[in-house]
Structure formats: structure tokens, C-alpha cells
Coordinates of C-alpha atoms (C1' of nucleotides) in Angstrom, one line a residue:
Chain A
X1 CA 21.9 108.3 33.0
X2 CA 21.0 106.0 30.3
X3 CA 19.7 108.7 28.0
X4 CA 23.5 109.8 27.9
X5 CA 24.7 106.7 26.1
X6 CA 21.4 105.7 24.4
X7 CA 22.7 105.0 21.0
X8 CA 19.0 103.4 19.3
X9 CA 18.0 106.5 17.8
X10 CA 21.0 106.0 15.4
X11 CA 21.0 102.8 14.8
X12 CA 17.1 101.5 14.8
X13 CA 17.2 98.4 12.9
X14 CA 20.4 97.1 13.7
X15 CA 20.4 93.2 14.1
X16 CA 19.9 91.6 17.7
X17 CA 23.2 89.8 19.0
X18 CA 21.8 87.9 21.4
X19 CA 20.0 86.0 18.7
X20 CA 23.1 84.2 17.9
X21 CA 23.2 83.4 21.4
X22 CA 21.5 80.0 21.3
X23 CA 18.3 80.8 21.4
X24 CA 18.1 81.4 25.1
X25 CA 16.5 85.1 24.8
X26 CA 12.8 85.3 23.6
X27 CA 13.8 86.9 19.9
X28 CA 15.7 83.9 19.1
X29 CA 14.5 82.6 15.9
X30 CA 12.0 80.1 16.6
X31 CA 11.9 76.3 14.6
X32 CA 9.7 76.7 11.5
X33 CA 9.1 80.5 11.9
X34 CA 11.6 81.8 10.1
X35 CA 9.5 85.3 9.2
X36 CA 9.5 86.1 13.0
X37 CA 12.8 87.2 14.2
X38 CA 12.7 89.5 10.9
X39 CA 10.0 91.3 12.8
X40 CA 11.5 91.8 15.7
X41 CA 14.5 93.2 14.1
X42 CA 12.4 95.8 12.6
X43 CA 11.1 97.1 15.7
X44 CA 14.1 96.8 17.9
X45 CA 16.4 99.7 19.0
X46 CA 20.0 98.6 20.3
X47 CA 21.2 100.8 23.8
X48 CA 25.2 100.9 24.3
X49 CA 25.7 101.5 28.1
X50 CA 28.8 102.4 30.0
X51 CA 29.3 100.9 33.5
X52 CA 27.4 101.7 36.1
X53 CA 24.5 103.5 34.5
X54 CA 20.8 103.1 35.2
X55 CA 18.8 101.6 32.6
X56 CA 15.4 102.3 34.6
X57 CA 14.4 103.4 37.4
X58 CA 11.9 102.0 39.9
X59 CA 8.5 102.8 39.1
X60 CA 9.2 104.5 35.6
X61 CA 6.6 104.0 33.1
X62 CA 7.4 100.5 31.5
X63 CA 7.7 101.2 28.0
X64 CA 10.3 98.7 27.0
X65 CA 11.7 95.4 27.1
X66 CA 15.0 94.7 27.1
X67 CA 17.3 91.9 26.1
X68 CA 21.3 91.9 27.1
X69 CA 23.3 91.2 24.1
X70 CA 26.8 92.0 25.8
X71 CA 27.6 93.0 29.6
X72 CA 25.7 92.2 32.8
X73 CA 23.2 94.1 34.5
X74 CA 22.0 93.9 38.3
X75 CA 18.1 94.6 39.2
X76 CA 17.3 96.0 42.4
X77 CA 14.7 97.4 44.8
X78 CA 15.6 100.3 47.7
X79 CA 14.0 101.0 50.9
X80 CA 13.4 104.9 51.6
X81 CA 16.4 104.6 54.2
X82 CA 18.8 103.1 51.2
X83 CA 18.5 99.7 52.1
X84 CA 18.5 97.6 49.1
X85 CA 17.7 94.3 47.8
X86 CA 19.7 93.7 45.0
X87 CA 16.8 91.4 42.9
X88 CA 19.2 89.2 40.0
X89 CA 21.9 89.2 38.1
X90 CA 21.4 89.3 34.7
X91 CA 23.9 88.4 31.6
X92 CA 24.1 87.9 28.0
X93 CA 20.9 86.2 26.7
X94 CA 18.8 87.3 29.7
X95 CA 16.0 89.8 29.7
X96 CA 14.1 92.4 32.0
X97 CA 11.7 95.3 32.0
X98 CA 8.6 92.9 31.8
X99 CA 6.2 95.2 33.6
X100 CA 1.8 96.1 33.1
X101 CA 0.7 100.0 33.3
X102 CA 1.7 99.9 37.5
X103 CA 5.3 100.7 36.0
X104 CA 8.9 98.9 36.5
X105 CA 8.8 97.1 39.4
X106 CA 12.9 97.5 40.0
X107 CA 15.8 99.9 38.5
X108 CA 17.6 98.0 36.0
X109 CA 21.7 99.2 36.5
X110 CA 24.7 98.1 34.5
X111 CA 27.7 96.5 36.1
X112 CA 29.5 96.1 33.0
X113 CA 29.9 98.2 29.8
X114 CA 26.3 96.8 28.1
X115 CA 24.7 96.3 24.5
X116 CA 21.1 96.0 24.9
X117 CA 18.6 95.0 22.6
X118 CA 15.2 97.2 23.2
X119 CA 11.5 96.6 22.2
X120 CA 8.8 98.7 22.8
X121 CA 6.0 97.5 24.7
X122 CA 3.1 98.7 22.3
X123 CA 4.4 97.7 19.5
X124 CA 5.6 93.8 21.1
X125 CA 2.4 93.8 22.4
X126 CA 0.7 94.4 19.1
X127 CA 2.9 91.8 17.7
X128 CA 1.4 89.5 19.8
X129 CA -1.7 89.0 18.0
X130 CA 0.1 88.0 14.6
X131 CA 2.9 85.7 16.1
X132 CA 1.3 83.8 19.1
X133 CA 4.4 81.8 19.7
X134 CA 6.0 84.9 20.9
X135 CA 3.6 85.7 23.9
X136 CA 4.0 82.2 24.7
X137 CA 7.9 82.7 24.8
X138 CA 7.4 85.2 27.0
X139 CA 5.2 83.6 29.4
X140 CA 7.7 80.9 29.5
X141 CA 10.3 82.8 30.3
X142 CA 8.5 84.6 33.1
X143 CA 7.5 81.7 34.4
X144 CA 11.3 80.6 34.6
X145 CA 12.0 83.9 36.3
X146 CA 9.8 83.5 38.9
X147 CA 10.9 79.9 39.7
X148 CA 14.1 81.7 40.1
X149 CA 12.1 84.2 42.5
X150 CA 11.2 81.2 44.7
X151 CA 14.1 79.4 45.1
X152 CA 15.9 83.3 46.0
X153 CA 13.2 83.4 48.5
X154 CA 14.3 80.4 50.3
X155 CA 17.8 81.0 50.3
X156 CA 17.0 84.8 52.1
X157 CA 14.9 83.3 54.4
X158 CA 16.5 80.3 55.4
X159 CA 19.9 79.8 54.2
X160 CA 22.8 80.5 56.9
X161 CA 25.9 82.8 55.3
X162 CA 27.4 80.1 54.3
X163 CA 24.9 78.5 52.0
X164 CA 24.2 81.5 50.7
X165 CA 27.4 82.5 49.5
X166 CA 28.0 78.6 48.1
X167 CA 24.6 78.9 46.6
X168 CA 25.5 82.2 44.5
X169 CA 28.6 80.8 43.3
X170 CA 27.2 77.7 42.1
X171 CA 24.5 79.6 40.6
X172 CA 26.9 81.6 38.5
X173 CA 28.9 78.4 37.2
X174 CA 25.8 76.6 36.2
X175 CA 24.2 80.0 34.4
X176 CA 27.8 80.9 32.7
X177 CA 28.3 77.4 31.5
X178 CA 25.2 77.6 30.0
X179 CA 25.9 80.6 28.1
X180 CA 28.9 78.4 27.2
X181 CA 31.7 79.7 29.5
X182 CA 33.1 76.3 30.4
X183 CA 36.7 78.2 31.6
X184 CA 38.1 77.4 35.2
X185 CA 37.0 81.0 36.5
X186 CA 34.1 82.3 36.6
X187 CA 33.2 85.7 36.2
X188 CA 31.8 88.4 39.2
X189 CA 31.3 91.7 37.0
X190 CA 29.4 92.6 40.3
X191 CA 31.0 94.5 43.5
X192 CA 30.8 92.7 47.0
X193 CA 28.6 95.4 48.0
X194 CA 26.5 93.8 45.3
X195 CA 26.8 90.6 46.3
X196 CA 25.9 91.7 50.1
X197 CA 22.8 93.1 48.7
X198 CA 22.2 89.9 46.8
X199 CA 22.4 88.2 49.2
X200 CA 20.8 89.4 52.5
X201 CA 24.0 89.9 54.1
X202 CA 26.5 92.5 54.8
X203 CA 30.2 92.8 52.5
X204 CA 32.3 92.0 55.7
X205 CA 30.0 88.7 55.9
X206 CA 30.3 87.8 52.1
X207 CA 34.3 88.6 52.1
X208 CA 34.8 86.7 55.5
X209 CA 33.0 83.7 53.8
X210 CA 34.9 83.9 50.4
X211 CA 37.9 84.0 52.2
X212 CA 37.2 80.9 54.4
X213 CA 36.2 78.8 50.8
X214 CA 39.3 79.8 49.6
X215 CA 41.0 78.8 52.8
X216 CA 38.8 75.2 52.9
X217 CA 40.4 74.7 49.4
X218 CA 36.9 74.8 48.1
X219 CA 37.5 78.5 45.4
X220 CA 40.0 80.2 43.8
X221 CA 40.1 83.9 44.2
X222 CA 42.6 84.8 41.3
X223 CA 41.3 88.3 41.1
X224 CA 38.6 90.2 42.7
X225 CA 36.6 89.8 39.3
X226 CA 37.0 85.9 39.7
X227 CA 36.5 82.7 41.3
X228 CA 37.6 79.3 40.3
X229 CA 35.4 76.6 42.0
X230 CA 37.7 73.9 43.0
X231 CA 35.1 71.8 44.7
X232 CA 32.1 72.4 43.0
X233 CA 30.3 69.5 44.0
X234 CA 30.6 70.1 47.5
X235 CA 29.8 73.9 47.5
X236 CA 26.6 72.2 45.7
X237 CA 26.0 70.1 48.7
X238 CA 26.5 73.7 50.9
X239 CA 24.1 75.6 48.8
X240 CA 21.3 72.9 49.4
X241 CA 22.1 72.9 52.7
X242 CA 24.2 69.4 53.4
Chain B
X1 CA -3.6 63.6 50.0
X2 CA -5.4 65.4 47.5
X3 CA -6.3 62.6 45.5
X4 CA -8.8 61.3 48.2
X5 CA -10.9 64.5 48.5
X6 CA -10.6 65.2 44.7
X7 CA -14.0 65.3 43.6
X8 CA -13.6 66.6 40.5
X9 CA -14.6 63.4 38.7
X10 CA -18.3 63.5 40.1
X11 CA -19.1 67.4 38.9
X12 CA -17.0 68.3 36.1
X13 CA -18.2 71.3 34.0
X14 CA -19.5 72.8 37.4
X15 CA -19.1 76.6 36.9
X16 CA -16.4 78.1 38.5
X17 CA -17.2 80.3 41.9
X18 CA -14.6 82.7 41.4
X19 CA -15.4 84.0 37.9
X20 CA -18.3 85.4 40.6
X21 CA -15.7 87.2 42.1
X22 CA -14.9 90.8 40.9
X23 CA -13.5 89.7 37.6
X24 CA -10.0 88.9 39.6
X25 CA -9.1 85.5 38.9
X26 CA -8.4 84.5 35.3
X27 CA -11.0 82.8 34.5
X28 CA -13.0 85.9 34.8
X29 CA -15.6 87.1 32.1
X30 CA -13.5 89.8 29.8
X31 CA -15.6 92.8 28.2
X32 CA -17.0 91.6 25.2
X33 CA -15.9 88.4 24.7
X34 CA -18.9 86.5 26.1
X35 CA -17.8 83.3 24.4
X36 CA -14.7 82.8 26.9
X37 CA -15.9 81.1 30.1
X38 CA -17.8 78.9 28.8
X39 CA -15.2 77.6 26.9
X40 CA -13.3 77.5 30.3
X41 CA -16.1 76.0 32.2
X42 CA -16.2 73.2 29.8
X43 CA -13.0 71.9 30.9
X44 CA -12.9 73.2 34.4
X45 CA -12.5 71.0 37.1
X46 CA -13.5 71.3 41.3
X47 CA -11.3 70.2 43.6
X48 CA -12.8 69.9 47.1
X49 CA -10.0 69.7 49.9
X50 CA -10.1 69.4 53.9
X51 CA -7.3 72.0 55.8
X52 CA -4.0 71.1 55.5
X53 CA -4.6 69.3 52.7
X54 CA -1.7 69.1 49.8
X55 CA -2.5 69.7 46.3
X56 CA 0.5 68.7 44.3
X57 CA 4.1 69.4 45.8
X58 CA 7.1 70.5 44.4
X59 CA 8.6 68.5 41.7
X60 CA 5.0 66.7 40.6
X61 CA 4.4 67.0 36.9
X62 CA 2.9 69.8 36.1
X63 CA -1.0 68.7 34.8
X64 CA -3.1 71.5 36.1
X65 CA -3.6 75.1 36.9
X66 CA -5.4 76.1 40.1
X67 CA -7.6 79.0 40.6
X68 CA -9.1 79.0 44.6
X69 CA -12.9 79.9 44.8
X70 CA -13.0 79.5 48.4
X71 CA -10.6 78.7 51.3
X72 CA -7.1 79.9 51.7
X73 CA -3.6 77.9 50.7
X74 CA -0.3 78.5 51.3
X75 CA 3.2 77.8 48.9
X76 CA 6.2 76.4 49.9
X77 CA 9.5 75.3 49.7
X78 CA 11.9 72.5 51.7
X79 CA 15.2 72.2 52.1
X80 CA 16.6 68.7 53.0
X81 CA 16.9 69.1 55.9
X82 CA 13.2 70.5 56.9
X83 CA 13.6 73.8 56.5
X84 CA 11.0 75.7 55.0
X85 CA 10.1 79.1 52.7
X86 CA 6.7 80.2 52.7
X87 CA 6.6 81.4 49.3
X88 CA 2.9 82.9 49.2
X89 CA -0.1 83.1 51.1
X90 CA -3.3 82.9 48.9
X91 CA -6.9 83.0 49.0
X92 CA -9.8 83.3 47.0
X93 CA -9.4 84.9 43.2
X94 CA -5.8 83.8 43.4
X95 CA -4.5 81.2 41.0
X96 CA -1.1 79.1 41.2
X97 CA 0.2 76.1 39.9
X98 CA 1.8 78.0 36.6
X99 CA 4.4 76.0 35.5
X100 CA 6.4 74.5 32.9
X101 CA 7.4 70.6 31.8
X102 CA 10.3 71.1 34.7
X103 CA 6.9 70.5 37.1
X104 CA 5.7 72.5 39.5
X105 CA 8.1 75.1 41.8
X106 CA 6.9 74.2 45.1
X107 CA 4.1 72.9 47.0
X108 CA 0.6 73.6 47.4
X109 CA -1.1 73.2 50.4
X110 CA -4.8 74.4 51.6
X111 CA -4.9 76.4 55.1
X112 CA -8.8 75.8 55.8
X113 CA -11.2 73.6 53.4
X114 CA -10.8 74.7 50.1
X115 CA -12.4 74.9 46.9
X116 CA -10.6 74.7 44.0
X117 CA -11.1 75.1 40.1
X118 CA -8.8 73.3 37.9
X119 CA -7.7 73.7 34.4
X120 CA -5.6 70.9 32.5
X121 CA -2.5 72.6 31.2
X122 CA -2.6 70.5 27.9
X123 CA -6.2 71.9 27.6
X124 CA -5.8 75.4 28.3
X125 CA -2.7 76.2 26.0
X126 CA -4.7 74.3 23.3
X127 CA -7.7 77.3 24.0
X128 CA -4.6 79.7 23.8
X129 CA -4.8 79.6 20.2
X130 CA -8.7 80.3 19.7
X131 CA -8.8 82.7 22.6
X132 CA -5.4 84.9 22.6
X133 CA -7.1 87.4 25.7
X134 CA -6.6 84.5 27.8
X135 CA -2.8 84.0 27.6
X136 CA -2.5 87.7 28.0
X137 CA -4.0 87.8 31.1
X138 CA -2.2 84.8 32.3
X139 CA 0.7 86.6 31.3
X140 CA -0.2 89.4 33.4
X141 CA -0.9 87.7 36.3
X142 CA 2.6 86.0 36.1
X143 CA 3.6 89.4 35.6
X144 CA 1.9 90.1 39.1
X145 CA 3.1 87.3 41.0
X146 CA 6.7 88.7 40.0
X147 CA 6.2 91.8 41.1
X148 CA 5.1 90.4 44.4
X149 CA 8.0 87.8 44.6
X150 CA 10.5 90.8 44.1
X151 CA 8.3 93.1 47.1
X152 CA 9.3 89.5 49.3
X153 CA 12.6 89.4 48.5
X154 CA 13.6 93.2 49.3
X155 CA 11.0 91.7 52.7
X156 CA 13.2 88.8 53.6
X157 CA 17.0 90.3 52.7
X158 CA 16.3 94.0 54.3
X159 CA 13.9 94.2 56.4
X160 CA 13.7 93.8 60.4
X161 CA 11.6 91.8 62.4
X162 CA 9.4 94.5 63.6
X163 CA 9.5 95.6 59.4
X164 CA 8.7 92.0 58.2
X165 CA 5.5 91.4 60.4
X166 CA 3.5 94.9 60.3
X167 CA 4.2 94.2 56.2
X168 CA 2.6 91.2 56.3
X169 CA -0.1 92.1 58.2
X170 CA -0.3 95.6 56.3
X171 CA -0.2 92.9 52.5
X172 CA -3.2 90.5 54.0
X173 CA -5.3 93.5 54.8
X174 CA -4.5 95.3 51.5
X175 CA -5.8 91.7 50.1
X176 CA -8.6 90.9 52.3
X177 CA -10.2 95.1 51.6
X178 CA -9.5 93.7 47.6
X179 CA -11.5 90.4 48.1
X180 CA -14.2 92.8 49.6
X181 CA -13.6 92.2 52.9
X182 CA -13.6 95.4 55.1
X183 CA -14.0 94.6 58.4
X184 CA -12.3 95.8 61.5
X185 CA -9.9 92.0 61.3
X186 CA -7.9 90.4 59.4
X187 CA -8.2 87.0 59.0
X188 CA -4.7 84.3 60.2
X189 CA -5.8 81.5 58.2
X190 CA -2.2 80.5 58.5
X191 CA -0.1 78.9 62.0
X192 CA 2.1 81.3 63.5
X193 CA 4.7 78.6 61.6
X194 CA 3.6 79.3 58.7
X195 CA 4.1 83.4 59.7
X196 CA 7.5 82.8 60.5
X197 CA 8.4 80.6 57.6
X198 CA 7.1 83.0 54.9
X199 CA 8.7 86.0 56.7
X200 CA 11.8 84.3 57.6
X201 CA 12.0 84.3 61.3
X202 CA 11.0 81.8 64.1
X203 CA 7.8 81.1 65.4
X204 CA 8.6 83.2 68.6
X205 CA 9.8 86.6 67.4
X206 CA 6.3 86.3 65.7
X207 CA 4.8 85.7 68.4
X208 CA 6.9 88.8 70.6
X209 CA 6.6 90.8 67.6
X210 CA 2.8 90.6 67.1
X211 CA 2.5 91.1 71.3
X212 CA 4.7 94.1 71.3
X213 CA 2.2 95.8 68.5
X214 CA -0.5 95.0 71.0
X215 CA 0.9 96.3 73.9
X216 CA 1.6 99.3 71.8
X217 CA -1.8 99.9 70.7
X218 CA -1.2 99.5 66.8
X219 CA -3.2 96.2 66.7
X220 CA -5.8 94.0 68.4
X221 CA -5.9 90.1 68.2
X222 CA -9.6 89.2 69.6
X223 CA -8.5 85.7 68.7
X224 CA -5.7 83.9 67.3
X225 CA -6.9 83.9 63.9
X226 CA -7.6 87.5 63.6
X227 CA -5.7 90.7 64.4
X228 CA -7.3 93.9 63.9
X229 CA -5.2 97.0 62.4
X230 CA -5.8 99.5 64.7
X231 CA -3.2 102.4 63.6
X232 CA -2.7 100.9 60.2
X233 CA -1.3 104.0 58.4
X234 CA 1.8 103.8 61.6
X235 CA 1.6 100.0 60.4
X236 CA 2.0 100.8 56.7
X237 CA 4.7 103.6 58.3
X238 CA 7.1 100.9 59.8
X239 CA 6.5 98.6 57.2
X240 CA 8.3 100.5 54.9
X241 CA 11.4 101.3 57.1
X242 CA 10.6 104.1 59.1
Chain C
dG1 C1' -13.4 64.7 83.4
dG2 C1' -8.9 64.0 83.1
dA3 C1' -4.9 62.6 80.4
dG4 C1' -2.5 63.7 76.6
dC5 C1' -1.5 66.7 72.8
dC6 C1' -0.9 70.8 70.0
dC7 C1' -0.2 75.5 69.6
dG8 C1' 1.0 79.9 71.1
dA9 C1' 3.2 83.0 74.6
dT10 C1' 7.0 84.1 77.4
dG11 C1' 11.6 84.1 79.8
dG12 C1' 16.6 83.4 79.6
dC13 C1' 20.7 82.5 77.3
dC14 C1' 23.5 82.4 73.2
dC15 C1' 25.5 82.9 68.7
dA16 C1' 25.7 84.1 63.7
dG17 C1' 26.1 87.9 61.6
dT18 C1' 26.2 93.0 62.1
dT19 C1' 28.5 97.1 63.4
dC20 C1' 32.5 99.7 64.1
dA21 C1' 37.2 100.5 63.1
dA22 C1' 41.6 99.9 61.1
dC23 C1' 44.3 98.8 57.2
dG24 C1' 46.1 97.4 52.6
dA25 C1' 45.8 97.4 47.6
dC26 C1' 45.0 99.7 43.6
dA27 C1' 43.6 103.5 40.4
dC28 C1' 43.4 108.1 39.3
dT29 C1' 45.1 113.0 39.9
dT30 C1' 48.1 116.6 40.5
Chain D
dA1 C1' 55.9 110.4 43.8
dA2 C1' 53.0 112.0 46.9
dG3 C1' 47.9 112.7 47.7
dT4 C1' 43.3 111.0 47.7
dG5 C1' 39.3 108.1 47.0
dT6 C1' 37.4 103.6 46.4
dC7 C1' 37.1 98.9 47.4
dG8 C1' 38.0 94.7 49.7
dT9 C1' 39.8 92.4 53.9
dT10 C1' 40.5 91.6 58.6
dG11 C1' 39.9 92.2 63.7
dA12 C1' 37.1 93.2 67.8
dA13 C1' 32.9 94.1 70.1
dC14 C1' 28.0 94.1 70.0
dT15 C1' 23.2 92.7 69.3
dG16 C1' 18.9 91.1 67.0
dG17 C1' 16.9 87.3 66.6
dG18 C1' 17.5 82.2 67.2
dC19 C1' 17.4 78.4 70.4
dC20 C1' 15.9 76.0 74.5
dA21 C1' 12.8 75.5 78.2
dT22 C1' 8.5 76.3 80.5
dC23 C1' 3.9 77.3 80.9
dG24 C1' -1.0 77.7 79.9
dG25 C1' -5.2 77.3 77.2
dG26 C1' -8.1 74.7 74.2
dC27 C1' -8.8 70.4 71.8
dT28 C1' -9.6 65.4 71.2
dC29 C1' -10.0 60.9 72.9
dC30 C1' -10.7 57.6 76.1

DNA sequence: GGAGCCCGATGGCCCAGTTCAACGACACTT
DNA sequence: AAGTGTCGTTGAACTGGGCCATCGGGCTCC
């Protein structure tokens, strides 16, 4: 469990990393407001996570926001029979845990060993009042995820196997190159059964379909933690459907 | 097209119907802060629309924010080749049309006549500054519409046919009792299409689906824009997976 | 008032993707 | 090095829901 690892009580304070991170993340400094990320420093708390560990569960009372500074974490939702509907995949310079009183809406999980940074709710929301810019940040950035919600809607209900699978790779490439991975491979910290859930679709389905790319010429499967996309522009014409 | 029904020219400043409605919609009156809707109604806009009418579609800049103070619309998405995501169903109190300078997420389309109040982006974040309440509850609503987007998702990757439609009809009359509206029926504004594109299945499982929960007793359908929940708490039962 | 049209309901067949099962590749343990 | 568990892949059979076709009721338009 995340209170296991939870390192913030020792070090509160401690600068955020993803602010380095071009400025993708909401406590990136913003131009002409240099006294800003200084508060947000002051009131963050840094959470080291090993693999695998819940950062939240569904329905817990929201009383933080996070920001990944290293690692990848996986949101997801559960039916009371276990079914599961893994929600995103999150990596360096993304955040979750924006929730109102009703509670987290998902359980937040690591894939990856994880530094998070950590702001309390109260206290971000108090902010709010002396640095507008910030709540506007934040809008914008929920507004991006729930673009993000839309298009994920269309691929679960209308996308064939296929496209979805092209779809997620493609979705990777684009998201890693823009935290600047611009390598041959990119990275799946996340477990087919993962991906499945991602997805809408079973593992058998997913590694049936990864196996046919590879055997189209269209991936590289170096490792199980990899893919190399050898044809990206035509899994992009598979993802929308061509 | 919108433009020909848009009558917003001939009656600016009109007052908003929906700020009548429970306090819902964000252009509600806040405690204690008299000051705010008429600063809203100022630069509030009506929109009158005929069914089946679109009000911007996906891609369009971005210019204005809708709230619906009567009628019903629908959101969706296409792929190129005609398929179709049903993103939401709304209806009176609702708002859409949030969205940044990448234009609007998908398209907007009224079910029956509508009429819609409209805010100009530029105009509202401008009243952002003087009035900070009213990005919060923007903010909050977003916050909403997430929440809802991720309940969809778990809808469309995990859930059965059988699942998908007593949900729906389980979320419209959860809505409809919130509008007020607590009669025996539910109202279908929408096509049995538009059913099966927002739950992800074809018009005719719909259509087996809804007759099976007849023949079963759990529902009524005097007409084919109304079904009545007759066993809703079995309804809300199988919804949920069991 | 009947011809055409749209929409929803229903029946029958079919297939994409699931389910079930077996197997291989590692990783960790003893 | 053998034993065990986990994870991914592959094969074979099954099925939920899609696809195609038909039909019927209500609507509009001559």
C-alpha cells in the first residue's frame, strides 16, 4: 500500500522534478510569474513508490493532487465481479487525483517504480485565490484530459481490435516523443493484461494482434517492455480507421 | 445549420432560463454573490434551434460555451469512414462546448428544438478575473463531466449488452428525477441510433435488448420515446454486473 | 388515399473476438 | 538444478453481438 513507501513526511519541501520537465505539468513555472512555482514547492510533499502499489483507491476521499515526476502510473475503474476498465496511462509530466467532495473517481496504481509530486487539495485550492493563472492551468489541463476521454470513448465503442491496438501504439509514440523520447522503441511499463483492460479487449486478442503487426512488418517487439514502430504512418492510418 | 436559426442577434441580454433551474447549470446564482448573473446575462447569448439541428461540430473554433435551457442535444464523434461515438446525451442545466484554442472535441447536435444560452469564450475568461467563483465552478463541472466520461468508458470496454442498456436507462432516469422530473417514464429524446452509437452496439441489439426487458417485466415502453422503469432497483442490479 | 419513406422490430446467419486449454520463457526459491 | 509461479503466446472451439433481410406502422407529400 502506498502508505508503506510514502516518503513526504521526510522530505516536505523538496523541489518538484517534473518542473524541469518542460512545462507540461501544471506546477511548471509559468512566463512572468516567477514567485509561483516557489509556492507550490512549499506546499508539496514528494511520494517514492515501488511497482505495483496503489496510490488511491476508488472512492477514497480526494485529498490530493498528484503530479508523476519519474515512473508511470495506470488509472482504473472495477466492476463488483473484477472486471476492469483500465482508464489511462499516465507518465512523467502527467497528473491525476483531480476529484470534488464525491471522492476519487478511479484507483491510481503504479506500473513502474514512481516519484510523485503531491499537493493537498485545501491548501491548492486556497492557493487559487492569490494565483489565478494556476486554476486556469488546471482547467486547461482537465479540459485536455477529457478530450482524451472522448476520443477513448470512440475507440471502445467503435474501433475493431485492430485499430485499437494500432491506435494505443501510436498514442504512446506521439505522448513519449513529446516528453522527448525520440529513440526507435518505445516503452510499455504496462502488462498485456493492462493493455487488454485498456483496451476493451481480452490479452489473447491484444498478443494475437501484436504478433500479426510484427508479422505485417509494421512493429518491432524487441522485448516484452518494447515496441519499435516500423510503419508508423500506416498504423496511423489503422488507428483512424483506413 | 445553426447559423440560420441563430437568433441570438435579435434578443441579446435575454436572461438565461436555466439559471431558473435548481442552481445546476453554471450560470446559476451562487450564495451571496448577487452581482454574478448579471454580469453573465450581459453577455449571454440565445440560440433557438429546430431538432436535429448542429451547433458547431468537431474541429470548429472554439468561440462559445453552451448552457441548454430547454430541449435535449446529443455529442458526438466520426470516424472517416461514418462511424460514430455518442459521447453524451444532454439536456436541460447541462452545459458543453468547453474547450481550448485546438477547437471543439466533437460535435453538437440538438435532439428536439432547443434553447440555448451562449457565452463568448473571449468574454467569459475576461470575467474570470473579476469573478474567480465562476472558473471554480466551471472547473467543477469539467471535473464532473470526467467523472462521467470515465463511468462510459468502464460502460463501453466491460460491460454486456444487457449491462450497457439498463445503465443507460438507469443514468437518464437518475438525470430526468435530478431535472425534477419524477414521473412513471423516461423520456428517448434520442433515435434508437443514437442508443446504439453512445452505448456501442447496433441499432438492433437495442432494439432486442430493450424488448427482452419488456417481456421480462422490468420495463414498459407506452411509446417509442418513453420507457417506464418498472423494477428499477433489478435495473440498477444488472447495470452494475450482476 | 395511396405511394413512398423513415424508423423500429424481428428472424436467421455469420464472424470477430472470447473462452478454454496447452505450452514456452523467464524469474525466483529451495 | 530442479521446482514453482507468473506472464505472454498460440491453437481450437464457441458465442455474443453484428450483419443482412424482411416486415409493419406512422409520417409526409402528392
Amino acid at each position: 500500500m502506498a502508505q508503506f513507501n510514502d516518503t513526504s513526511a521526510e522530505i516536505p519541501g523538496t523541489p518538484c522534478l517534473i518542473c524541469e520537465h518542460g512545462g507540461l505539468a501544471f506546477c511548471g513555472p509559468g512566463p512572468g510569474d516567477a514567485d509561483e512555482p516557489s509556492r507550490l514547492s512549499a506546499m508539496l510533499g514528494q511520494v517514492n513508490l515501488i511497482a505495483h502499489d496503489s496510490v488511491f483507491r476508488e472512492g477514497d476521499p480526494a485529498t490530493h493532487l498528484y503530479s508523476i515526476s519519474q515512473g508511470a502510473v495506470k488509472l482504473y475503474k472495477l466492476l463488483s465481479d473484477g472486471r476492469r476498465q483500465v482508464t489511462a496511462f499516465l507518465f512523467a509530466g502527467d497528473f491525476f487525483g483531480l476529484a470534488l467532495d464525491g471522492g476519487y473517481a478511479y484507483t491510481a496504481e503504479t506500473m513502474t517504480p514512481a516519484l510523485l509530486c503531491r499537493f493537498p487539495r485545501r491548501k491548492l485550492e486556497a492557493l487559487f485565490a492569490e494565483v489565478p493563472r494556476l486554476e486556469r492551468r488546471l482547467l486547461g489541463l482537465a479540459i485536455d484530459d477529457l478530450a482524451a476521454a472522448h476520443e477513448q470513448m470512440l475507440l471502445l465503442g467503435r474501433k475493431t481490435a485492430r485499430e485499437k491496438v494500432a491506435s494505443f501504439l501510436v498514442m504512446l509514440d506521439r505522448r513519449a516523443a513529446r516528453r522527448g523520447h525520440h529513440g526507435p522503441a518505445v516503452a510499455l511499463p504496462m502488462s498485456r493484461s493492462d493493455i487488454a483492460d485498456y483496451l476493451g479487449l481480452t490479452i489473447e486478442t491484444v498478443s494475437r494482434t501484436l504478433t500479426q503487426f510484427r508479422r505485417d512488418g509494421l512493429i518491432g517487439l524487441p522485448d516484452l517492455g518494447h515496441a519499435v514502430l516500423r510503419e508508423a504512418d500506416r498504423l496511423r492510418q489503422i488507428a483512424d480507421g483506413g
